Short mmCIF file of N, CA and C in Angstrom, two decimals:
data_model
loop_
_atom_site.label_atom_id
_atom_site.label_comp_id
_atom_site.label_asym_id
_atom_site.label_seq_id
_atom_site.Cartn_x
_atom_site.Cartn_y
_atom_site.Cartn_z
N UNK A 24 76.07 88.58 119.98
CA UNK A 24 76.48 88.73 121.36
C UNK A 24 75.36 88.36 122.32
N UNK A 25 74.11 88.35 121.82
CA UNK A 25 72.98 88.05 122.70
C UNK A 25 72.96 86.60 123.14
N UNK A 26 73.57 85.68 122.37
CA UNK A 26 73.54 84.27 122.73
C UNK A 26 74.65 83.90 123.71
N UNK A 27 75.50 84.83 124.06
CA UNK A 27 76.57 84.56 125.02
C UNK A 27 76.03 84.66 126.43
N UNK A 28 76.71 83.95 127.31
CA UNK A 28 76.32 84.01 128.72
C UNK A 28 77.33 84.90 129.44
N UNK A 29 76.84 85.89 130.13
CA UNK A 29 77.66 86.85 130.84
C UNK A 29 77.52 86.61 132.34
N UNK A 30 78.65 86.63 133.03
CA UNK A 30 78.65 86.41 134.48
C UNK A 30 79.11 87.67 135.19
N UNK A 31 78.52 87.90 136.36
CA UNK A 31 78.97 89.02 137.19
C UNK A 31 80.19 88.58 137.99
N UNK A 32 80.86 89.53 138.60
CA UNK A 32 82.03 89.24 139.42
C UNK A 32 81.63 88.32 140.58
N UNK A 33 80.47 88.56 141.15
CA UNK A 33 79.98 87.73 142.27
C UNK A 33 79.71 86.30 141.81
N UNK A 34 79.11 86.15 140.63
CA UNK A 34 78.85 84.81 140.12
C UNK A 34 80.15 84.04 139.86
N UNK A 35 81.17 84.75 139.40
CA UNK A 35 82.48 84.10 139.17
C UNK A 35 83.05 83.61 140.50
N UNK A 36 82.91 84.43 141.54
CA UNK A 36 83.41 84.04 142.86
C UNK A 36 82.67 82.78 143.34
N UNK A 37 81.37 82.76 143.17
CA UNK A 37 80.57 81.63 143.64
C UNK A 37 80.84 80.36 142.83
N UNK A 38 80.95 80.47 141.50
CA UNK A 38 81.08 79.28 140.65
C UNK A 38 82.52 78.80 140.50
N UNK A 39 83.49 79.73 140.55
CA UNK A 39 84.86 79.35 140.21
C UNK A 39 85.87 79.63 141.33
N UNK A 40 85.41 80.22 142.40
CA UNK A 40 86.25 80.42 143.56
C UNK A 40 87.29 81.52 143.44
N UNK A 41 87.14 82.42 142.48
CA UNK A 41 88.06 83.57 142.36
C UNK A 41 87.41 84.72 143.11
N UNK A 42 88.04 85.21 144.20
CA UNK A 42 87.43 86.28 145.00
C UNK A 42 87.11 87.52 144.14
N UNK A 43 86.02 88.19 144.48
CA UNK A 43 85.56 89.36 143.72
C UNK A 43 86.64 90.44 143.61
N UNK A 44 87.37 90.82 144.73
CA UNK A 44 88.41 91.84 144.59
C UNK A 44 89.53 91.39 143.63
N UNK A 45 89.86 90.10 143.67
CA UNK A 45 90.90 89.58 142.77
C UNK A 45 90.43 89.65 141.33
N UNK A 46 89.18 89.29 141.08
CA UNK A 46 88.63 89.36 139.73
C UNK A 46 88.65 90.79 139.22
N UNK A 47 88.26 91.75 140.08
CA UNK A 47 88.27 93.16 139.68
C UNK A 47 89.70 93.62 139.35
N UNK A 48 90.67 93.19 140.12
CA UNK A 48 92.07 93.54 139.87
C UNK A 48 92.51 92.95 138.52
N UNK A 49 92.14 91.69 138.25
CA UNK A 49 92.48 91.06 136.97
C UNK A 49 91.81 91.81 135.81
N UNK A 50 90.59 92.22 136.03
CA UNK A 50 89.88 92.98 134.99
C UNK A 50 90.60 94.30 134.70
N UNK A 51 91.06 94.94 135.77
CA UNK A 51 91.76 96.21 135.63
C UNK A 51 93.09 96.02 134.89
N UNK A 52 93.83 94.97 135.24
CA UNK A 52 95.16 94.76 134.67
C UNK A 52 95.12 94.02 133.33
N UNK A 53 94.19 93.12 133.17
CA UNK A 53 94.19 92.25 131.99
C UNK A 53 92.85 92.23 131.25
N UNK A 54 92.04 93.26 131.44
CA UNK A 54 90.73 93.32 130.79
C UNK A 54 90.81 93.25 129.28
N UNK A 55 91.93 93.68 128.72
CA UNK A 55 92.10 93.64 127.26
C UNK A 55 92.28 92.21 126.74
N UNK A 56 92.50 91.25 127.65
CA UNK A 56 92.62 89.84 127.27
C UNK A 56 91.32 89.07 127.55
N UNK A 57 90.36 89.75 128.14
CA UNK A 57 89.09 89.12 128.50
C UNK A 57 87.96 89.80 127.73
N UNK A 58 86.95 89.03 127.44
CA UNK A 58 85.78 89.59 126.78
C UNK A 58 84.83 90.06 127.89
N UNK A 59 84.84 91.37 128.10
CA UNK A 59 84.04 91.94 129.19
C UNK A 59 83.19 93.08 128.65
N UNK A 60 82.18 93.41 129.43
CA UNK A 60 81.42 94.62 129.14
C UNK A 60 80.98 95.21 130.47
N UNK A 61 80.72 96.48 130.44
CA UNK A 61 80.37 97.18 131.66
C UNK A 61 78.89 97.49 131.63
N UNK A 62 78.25 97.25 132.77
CA UNK A 62 76.83 97.58 132.91
C UNK A 62 76.73 98.39 134.19
N UNK A 63 76.55 99.69 134.00
CA UNK A 63 76.55 100.58 135.18
C UNK A 63 77.93 100.58 135.79
N UNK A 64 78.01 100.26 137.10
CA UNK A 64 79.30 100.18 137.78
C UNK A 64 79.83 98.75 137.80
N UNK A 65 79.05 97.81 137.31
CA UNK A 65 79.43 96.40 137.35
C UNK A 65 80.03 95.95 136.04
N UNK A 66 80.88 94.94 136.14
CA UNK A 66 81.46 94.31 134.96
C UNK A 66 80.78 92.96 134.75
N UNK A 67 80.58 92.64 133.49
CA UNK A 67 80.09 91.33 133.10
C UNK A 67 81.20 90.68 132.28
N UNK A 68 81.48 89.41 132.59
CA UNK A 68 82.54 88.68 131.90
C UNK A 68 81.89 87.57 131.10
N UNK A 69 82.29 87.47 129.84
CA UNK A 69 81.81 86.41 128.97
C UNK A 69 82.26 85.07 129.55
N UNK A 70 81.35 84.11 129.57
CA UNK A 70 81.65 82.80 130.14
C UNK A 70 82.86 82.16 129.45
N UNK A 71 83.04 82.46 128.16
CA UNK A 71 84.18 81.92 127.42
C UNK A 71 85.51 82.47 127.95
N UNK A 72 85.50 83.61 128.63
CA UNK A 72 86.73 84.21 129.16
C UNK A 72 87.11 83.66 130.54
N UNK A 73 86.28 82.81 131.13
CA UNK A 73 86.56 82.28 132.47
C UNK A 73 87.85 81.47 132.47
N UNK A 74 88.08 80.68 131.42
CA UNK A 74 89.32 79.91 131.34
C UNK A 74 90.54 80.82 131.39
N UNK A 75 90.48 81.93 130.68
CA UNK A 75 91.60 82.89 130.67
C UNK A 75 91.75 83.49 132.06
N UNK A 76 90.65 83.83 132.70
CA UNK A 76 90.68 84.41 134.05
C UNK A 76 91.37 83.43 135.03
N UNK A 77 91.03 82.18 134.94
CA UNK A 77 91.63 81.16 135.82
C UNK A 77 93.11 80.99 135.47
N UNK A 78 93.45 81.06 134.19
CA UNK A 78 94.86 80.98 133.77
C UNK A 78 95.64 82.15 134.36
N UNK A 79 95.05 83.34 134.35
CA UNK A 79 95.69 84.52 134.95
C UNK A 79 95.95 84.28 136.43
N UNK A 80 94.94 83.75 137.14
CA UNK A 80 95.11 83.45 138.56
C UNK A 80 96.25 82.46 138.78
N UNK A 81 96.31 81.41 137.96
CA UNK A 81 97.37 80.40 138.10
C UNK A 81 98.75 80.99 137.83
N UNK A 82 98.84 81.88 136.84
CA UNK A 82 100.13 82.50 136.52
C UNK A 82 100.60 83.42 137.64
N UNK A 83 99.66 84.15 138.25
CA UNK A 83 100.03 84.97 139.41
C UNK A 83 100.48 84.06 140.56
N UNK A 84 99.82 82.93 140.72
CA UNK A 84 100.20 81.98 141.77
C UNK A 84 101.62 81.45 141.54
N UNK A 85 102.00 81.35 140.26
CA UNK A 85 103.34 80.88 139.91
C UNK A 85 104.39 81.99 140.05
N UNK A 86 103.96 83.19 140.47
CA UNK A 86 104.91 84.29 140.69
C UNK A 86 105.20 85.14 139.46
N UNK A 87 104.38 85.03 138.44
CA UNK A 87 104.61 85.81 137.21
C UNK A 87 104.16 87.25 137.41
N UNK A 88 104.85 88.16 136.67
CA UNK A 88 104.50 89.59 136.73
C UNK A 88 103.38 89.88 135.73
N UNK A 89 102.83 91.07 135.82
CA UNK A 89 101.73 91.47 134.93
C UNK A 89 102.17 91.40 133.47
N UNK A 90 103.35 91.91 133.16
CA UNK A 90 103.85 91.88 131.79
C UNK A 90 104.10 90.45 131.32
N UNK A 91 104.69 89.65 132.18
CA UNK A 91 104.94 88.24 131.82
C UNK A 91 103.63 87.52 131.52
N UNK A 92 102.61 87.80 132.32
CA UNK A 92 101.30 87.16 132.10
C UNK A 92 100.72 87.59 130.75
N UNK A 93 100.79 88.90 130.43
CA UNK A 93 100.30 89.38 129.13
C UNK A 93 101.05 88.71 127.99
N UNK A 94 102.38 88.58 128.14
CA UNK A 94 103.18 87.94 127.10
C UNK A 94 102.80 86.47 126.95
N UNK A 95 102.63 85.77 128.06
CA UNK A 95 102.25 84.34 128.01
C UNK A 95 100.89 84.18 127.37
N UNK A 96 99.95 85.03 127.76
CA UNK A 96 98.60 84.94 127.16
C UNK A 96 98.64 85.20 125.66
N UNK A 97 99.46 86.16 125.23
CA UNK A 97 99.58 86.44 123.80
C UNK A 97 100.21 85.25 123.09
N UNK A 98 101.23 84.65 123.72
CA UNK A 98 101.93 83.51 123.10
C UNK A 98 101.05 82.27 122.96
N UNK A 99 100.11 82.10 123.87
CA UNK A 99 99.23 80.93 123.76
C UNK A 99 97.99 81.22 122.92
N UNK A 100 97.94 82.44 122.33
CA UNK A 100 96.87 82.75 121.38
C UNK A 100 95.66 83.43 121.94
N UNK A 101 95.73 83.96 123.15
CA UNK A 101 94.60 84.70 123.70
C UNK A 101 94.61 86.08 123.03
N UNK A 102 93.55 86.39 122.29
CA UNK A 102 93.55 87.67 121.57
C UNK A 102 93.38 88.85 122.52
N UNK A 103 94.01 89.94 122.15
CA UNK A 103 93.80 91.19 122.86
C UNK A 103 92.59 91.84 122.22
N UNK A 104 91.64 92.27 123.03
CA UNK A 104 90.42 92.86 122.49
C UNK A 104 90.28 94.29 122.97
N UNK A 105 89.60 95.07 122.17
CA UNK A 105 89.26 96.44 122.57
C UNK A 105 87.78 96.63 122.31
N UNK A 106 87.21 97.59 123.00
CA UNK A 106 85.79 97.89 122.85
C UNK A 106 85.65 99.03 121.86
N UNK A 107 84.82 98.80 120.86
CA UNK A 107 84.56 99.82 119.84
C UNK A 107 83.07 100.11 119.85
N UNK A 108 82.75 101.40 119.76
CA UNK A 108 81.35 101.76 119.66
C UNK A 108 81.00 101.86 118.20
N UNK A 109 80.05 101.06 117.77
CA UNK A 109 79.65 101.03 116.38
C UNK A 109 78.14 101.09 116.31
N UNK A 110 77.64 102.11 115.63
CA UNK A 110 76.20 102.32 115.48
C UNK A 110 75.50 102.33 116.83
N UNK A 111 76.12 102.98 117.81
CA UNK A 111 75.52 103.12 119.12
C UNK A 111 75.65 101.91 120.01
N UNK A 112 76.32 100.86 119.54
CA UNK A 112 76.51 99.65 120.34
C UNK A 112 77.99 99.44 120.60
N UNK A 113 78.31 98.97 121.78
CA UNK A 113 79.68 98.64 122.09
C UNK A 113 79.93 97.19 121.71
N UNK A 114 81.00 96.98 120.95
CA UNK A 114 81.34 95.61 120.57
C UNK A 114 82.80 95.35 120.89
N UNK A 115 83.10 94.13 121.26
CA UNK A 115 84.47 93.71 121.55
C UNK A 115 85.08 93.19 120.25
N UNK A 116 86.24 93.71 119.92
CA UNK A 116 86.90 93.32 118.68
C UNK A 116 88.34 92.95 119.01
N UNK A 117 88.83 91.81 118.49
CA UNK A 117 90.23 91.47 118.70
C UNK A 117 91.13 92.52 118.05
N UNK A 118 92.19 92.90 118.74
CA UNK A 118 93.05 93.97 118.22
C UNK A 118 93.72 93.58 116.91
N UNK A 119 93.97 92.27 116.70
CA UNK A 119 94.58 91.90 115.44
C UNK A 119 93.65 92.23 114.27
N UNK A 120 92.34 92.06 114.47
CA UNK A 120 91.37 92.43 113.43
C UNK A 120 91.34 93.94 113.27
N UNK A 121 91.34 94.66 114.40
CA UNK A 121 91.33 96.13 114.34
C UNK A 121 92.59 96.62 113.64
N UNK A 122 93.72 96.04 114.01
CA UNK A 122 94.98 96.46 113.39
C UNK A 122 94.99 96.14 111.90
N UNK A 123 94.45 94.99 111.53
CA UNK A 123 94.38 94.62 110.11
C UNK A 123 93.47 95.60 109.36
N UNK A 124 92.32 95.92 109.97
CA UNK A 124 91.42 96.89 109.35
C UNK A 124 92.10 98.25 109.22
N UNK A 125 92.81 98.66 110.28
CA UNK A 125 93.52 99.94 110.24
C UNK A 125 94.62 99.91 109.18
N UNK A 126 95.31 98.78 109.09
CA UNK A 126 96.37 98.63 108.08
C UNK A 126 95.79 98.76 106.68
N UNK A 127 94.67 98.08 106.44
CA UNK A 127 94.02 98.17 105.14
C UNK A 127 93.56 99.58 104.84
N UNK A 128 92.98 100.22 105.85
CA UNK A 128 92.53 101.60 105.69
C UNK A 128 93.72 102.52 105.42
N UNK A 129 94.81 102.32 106.14
CA UNK A 129 96.01 103.11 105.94
C UNK A 129 96.58 102.89 104.54
N UNK A 130 96.54 101.65 104.08
CA UNK A 130 97.01 101.35 102.73
C UNK A 130 96.17 102.11 101.70
N UNK A 131 94.86 102.13 101.92
CA UNK A 131 93.97 102.88 101.03
C UNK A 131 94.28 104.37 101.06
N UNK A 132 94.56 104.89 102.23
CA UNK A 132 94.90 106.31 102.36
C UNK A 132 96.23 106.59 101.64
N UNK A 133 97.20 105.67 101.80
CA UNK A 133 98.49 105.85 101.12
C UNK A 133 98.30 105.87 99.60
N UNK A 134 97.50 104.94 99.09
CA UNK A 134 97.25 104.90 97.65
C UNK A 134 96.55 106.17 97.19
N UNK A 135 95.59 106.64 97.98
CA UNK A 135 94.89 107.88 97.65
C UNK A 135 95.87 109.05 97.63
N UNK A 136 96.76 109.10 98.63
CA UNK A 136 97.75 110.18 98.70
C UNK A 136 98.70 110.12 97.51
N UNK A 137 99.11 108.89 97.12
CA UNK A 137 99.99 108.76 95.95
C UNK A 137 99.29 109.28 94.69
N UNK A 138 98.01 108.95 94.57
CA UNK A 138 97.27 109.43 93.41
C UNK A 138 97.15 110.95 93.45
N UNK A 139 96.91 111.51 94.63
CA UNK A 139 96.84 112.97 94.75
C UNK A 139 98.16 113.62 94.38
N UNK A 140 99.28 113.02 94.84
CA UNK A 140 100.59 113.56 94.50
C UNK A 140 100.83 113.47 92.99
N UNK A 141 100.43 112.36 92.40
CA UNK A 141 100.58 112.20 90.96
C UNK A 141 99.76 113.26 90.23
N UNK A 142 98.53 113.46 90.67
CA UNK A 142 97.68 114.49 90.05
C UNK A 142 98.29 115.87 90.24
N UNK A 143 98.82 116.09 91.42
CA UNK A 143 99.45 117.37 91.71
C UNK A 143 100.65 117.61 90.79
N UNK A 144 101.46 116.56 90.59
CA UNK A 144 102.61 116.68 89.68
C UNK A 144 102.16 116.97 88.26
N UNK A 145 101.12 116.24 87.82
CA UNK A 145 100.60 116.48 86.47
C UNK A 145 100.05 117.91 86.35
N UNK A 146 99.37 118.37 87.40
CA UNK A 146 98.81 119.73 87.38
C UNK A 146 99.93 120.77 87.33
N UNK A 147 100.99 120.53 88.09
CA UNK A 147 102.13 121.46 88.07
C UNK A 147 102.76 121.51 86.69
N UNK A 148 102.92 120.35 86.05
CA UNK A 148 103.48 120.31 84.69
C UNK A 148 102.57 121.04 83.72
N UNK A 149 101.26 120.81 83.83
CA UNK A 149 100.30 121.50 82.98
C UNK A 149 100.40 123.01 83.20
N UNK A 150 100.46 123.44 84.46
CA UNK A 150 100.57 124.87 84.78
C UNK A 150 101.85 125.46 84.21
N UNK A 151 102.96 124.71 84.30
CA UNK A 151 104.24 125.19 83.78
C UNK A 151 104.13 125.38 82.27
N UNK A 152 103.56 124.40 81.56
CA UNK A 152 103.40 124.50 80.11
C UNK A 152 102.47 125.65 79.74
N UNK A 153 101.42 125.82 80.53
CA UNK A 153 100.47 126.90 80.28
C UNK A 153 101.15 128.26 80.46
N UNK A 154 101.96 128.39 81.49
CA UNK A 154 102.68 129.65 81.71
C UNK A 154 103.66 129.92 80.58
N UNK A 155 104.35 128.88 80.11
CA UNK A 155 105.26 129.05 78.97
C UNK A 155 104.49 129.54 77.75
N UNK A 156 103.36 128.93 77.52
CA UNK A 156 102.55 129.31 76.36
C UNK A 156 102.04 130.74 76.51
N UNK A 157 101.62 131.10 77.71
CA UNK A 157 101.17 132.48 77.94
C UNK A 157 102.32 133.47 77.72
N UNK A 158 103.51 133.10 78.19
CA UNK A 158 104.68 133.97 77.97
C UNK A 158 104.96 134.12 76.48
N UNK A 159 104.87 133.01 75.72
CA UNK A 159 105.09 133.06 74.27
C UNK A 159 104.04 133.94 73.61
N UNK A 160 102.79 133.78 74.03
CA UNK A 160 101.72 134.59 73.45
C UNK A 160 101.92 136.07 73.78
N UNK A 161 102.34 136.35 75.00
CA UNK A 161 102.56 137.74 75.39
C UNK A 161 103.72 138.34 74.59
N UNK A 162 104.78 137.55 74.39
CA UNK A 162 105.92 138.02 73.59
C UNK A 162 105.46 138.28 72.15
N UNK A 163 104.64 137.38 71.61
CA UNK A 163 104.12 137.57 70.26
C UNK A 163 103.27 138.83 70.18
N UNK A 164 102.39 139.01 71.16
CA UNK A 164 101.53 140.20 71.19
C UNK A 164 102.37 141.46 71.29
N UNK A 165 103.37 141.45 72.19
CA UNK A 165 104.24 142.62 72.34
C UNK A 165 104.97 142.94 71.04
N UNK A 166 105.48 141.90 70.37
CA UNK A 166 106.20 142.08 69.11
C UNK A 166 105.27 142.66 68.05
N UNK A 167 104.07 142.09 67.96
CA UNK A 167 103.10 142.58 66.97
C UNK A 167 102.67 144.02 67.27
N UNK A 168 102.52 144.34 68.55
CA UNK A 168 102.17 145.73 68.90
C UNK A 168 103.31 146.68 68.54
N UNK A 169 104.54 146.27 68.81
CA UNK A 169 105.69 147.11 68.46
C UNK A 169 105.76 147.32 66.94
N UNK A 170 105.54 146.23 66.17
CA UNK A 170 105.54 146.35 64.71
C UNK A 170 104.42 147.27 64.24
N UNK A 171 103.24 147.13 64.81
CA UNK A 171 102.11 147.98 64.45
C UNK A 171 102.41 149.43 64.78
N UNK A 172 102.96 149.65 65.98
CA UNK A 172 103.30 151.03 66.37
C UNK A 172 104.33 151.62 65.42
N UNK A 173 105.31 150.82 65.01
CA UNK A 173 106.33 151.30 64.08
C UNK A 173 105.70 151.66 62.74
N UNK A 174 104.81 150.79 62.23
CA UNK A 174 104.12 151.07 60.97
C UNK A 174 103.25 152.33 61.09
N UNK A 175 102.58 152.46 62.24
CA UNK A 175 101.76 153.67 62.46
C UNK A 175 102.62 154.93 62.47
N UNK A 176 103.78 154.84 63.11
CA UNK A 176 104.67 156.01 63.17
C UNK A 176 105.18 156.37 61.76
N UNK A 177 105.51 155.33 60.98
CA UNK A 177 105.96 155.57 59.60
C UNK A 177 104.83 156.21 58.80
N UNK A 178 103.62 155.63 58.96
CA UNK A 178 102.46 156.17 58.24
C UNK A 178 102.18 157.60 58.67
N UNK A 179 102.31 157.87 59.96
CA UNK A 179 102.09 159.25 60.44
C UNK A 179 103.14 160.20 59.87
N UNK A 180 104.38 159.79 59.84
CA UNK A 180 105.45 160.64 59.28
C UNK A 180 105.18 160.93 57.81
N UNK A 181 104.81 159.85 57.06
CA UNK A 181 104.51 160.03 55.65
C UNK A 181 103.32 160.96 55.47
N UNK A 182 102.32 160.75 56.33
CA UNK A 182 101.13 161.59 56.25
C UNK A 182 101.48 163.04 56.55
N UNK A 183 102.33 163.24 57.54
CA UNK A 183 102.72 164.61 57.89
C UNK A 183 103.56 165.21 56.77
N UNK A 184 104.43 164.43 56.17
CA UNK A 184 105.23 164.93 55.04
C UNK A 184 104.33 165.27 53.87
N UNK A 185 103.35 164.38 53.62
CA UNK A 185 102.41 164.63 52.53
C UNK A 185 101.61 165.89 52.82
N UNK A 186 101.18 166.06 54.04
CA UNK A 186 100.42 167.27 54.41
C UNK A 186 101.29 168.51 54.25
N UNK A 187 102.58 168.41 54.62
CA UNK A 187 103.49 169.54 54.45
C UNK A 187 103.66 169.85 52.97
N UNK A 188 103.81 168.78 52.17
CA UNK A 188 103.97 168.98 50.73
C UNK A 188 102.72 169.60 50.14
N UNK A 189 101.56 169.08 50.58
CA UNK A 189 100.29 169.64 50.10
C UNK A 189 100.19 171.09 50.52
N UNK A 190 100.53 171.37 51.76
CA UNK A 190 100.45 172.75 52.26
C UNK A 190 101.42 173.65 51.48
N UNK A 191 102.61 173.14 51.20
CA UNK A 191 103.59 173.93 50.46
C UNK A 191 103.09 174.17 49.04
N UNK A 192 102.53 173.14 48.41
CA UNK A 192 102.00 173.26 47.06
C UNK A 192 100.84 174.24 47.05
N UNK A 193 99.98 174.14 48.03
CA UNK A 193 98.85 175.05 48.10
C UNK A 193 99.33 176.48 48.31
N UNK A 194 100.38 176.63 49.07
CA UNK A 194 100.92 177.97 49.32
C UNK A 194 101.51 178.54 48.03
N UNK A 195 102.20 177.67 47.30
CA UNK A 195 102.77 178.12 46.03
C UNK A 195 101.65 178.46 45.05
N UNK A 196 100.62 177.63 45.05
CA UNK A 196 99.48 177.86 44.16
C UNK A 196 98.79 179.17 44.51
N UNK A 197 98.68 179.39 45.81
CA UNK A 197 98.00 180.62 46.21
C UNK A 197 98.85 181.84 45.83
N UNK A 198 100.17 181.73 45.81
CA UNK A 198 101.04 182.84 45.39
C UNK A 198 100.91 183.04 43.89
N UNK A 199 100.77 181.95 43.17
CA UNK A 199 100.63 182.03 41.72
C UNK A 199 99.30 182.68 41.35
N UNK A 200 98.28 182.36 42.11
CA UNK A 200 96.96 182.90 41.82
C UNK A 200 96.99 184.41 42.04
N UNK A 201 97.73 184.87 42.98
CA UNK A 201 97.79 186.29 43.31
C UNK A 201 98.58 187.09 42.24
N UNK A 202 99.43 186.47 41.49
CA UNK A 202 100.19 187.17 40.44
C UNK A 202 99.30 187.32 39.20
N UNK A 203 99.57 188.29 38.49
CA UNK A 203 98.80 188.50 37.28
C UNK A 203 99.28 187.58 36.17
N UNK A 204 98.61 187.72 35.00
CA UNK A 204 98.91 186.86 33.88
C UNK A 204 100.32 187.09 33.37
N UNK A 205 100.72 188.33 33.21
CA UNK A 205 102.03 188.64 32.68
C UNK A 205 103.12 188.28 33.66
N UNK A 206 102.86 188.42 34.93
CA UNK A 206 103.87 188.07 35.97
C UNK A 206 104.11 186.58 35.98
N UNK A 207 103.08 185.90 35.83
CA UNK A 207 103.22 184.44 35.82
C UNK A 207 103.93 184.01 34.54
N UNK A 208 103.55 184.67 33.45
CA UNK A 208 104.11 184.29 32.18
C UNK A 208 105.60 184.61 32.10
N UNK A 209 106.00 185.76 32.54
CA UNK A 209 107.39 186.16 32.49
C UNK A 209 108.18 185.46 33.60
N UNK A 210 107.56 185.17 34.65
CA UNK A 210 108.23 184.49 35.78
C UNK A 210 108.65 183.09 35.36
N UNK A 211 107.88 182.45 34.52
CA UNK A 211 108.19 181.11 34.09
C UNK A 211 109.36 181.11 33.14
N UNK A 212 109.41 182.04 32.35
CA UNK A 212 110.47 182.04 31.35
C UNK A 212 111.76 182.57 31.92
N UNK A 213 111.62 183.35 32.78
CA UNK A 213 112.77 183.99 33.13
C UNK A 213 113.41 184.10 34.33
#
């Protein structure tokens, strides 16, 4: 941009005969079709944009409206430019390039989003399978605990029956011990 020649509104009036107020009005209405930059309160116009500025003046002279002029300029290939601040510098960029860059960036975002959705779907499927497996494991654990509890209850009942039998046998033994020899002897026979 340093090798370009920039003209002030006053210089345009002197060199090309477009009055300063008219140039300012054109800048306000059609600045997006001109390569301009602002320095303080003043505008600088790229010398390459002078042809477009004169074309704008001629179209207004022909009675064209602001919209008609923008359409005509677009149809003859005058790019629409916007100012972008990049790394602390303002640069003029044609909107078709900006739109193409935005389109490419948007396409990248769409692809990224599709991949995220795909990952999300895979994660949901994994989570569903994991929950099924956890449910199966819990059912298995519950079944095994119920079986263990049942075996424990059976073992406890048997143990209690055995203890009762042992206690009954011991009680009978203790009664036998208390009887004398002849009582035991005659009790058996008779």
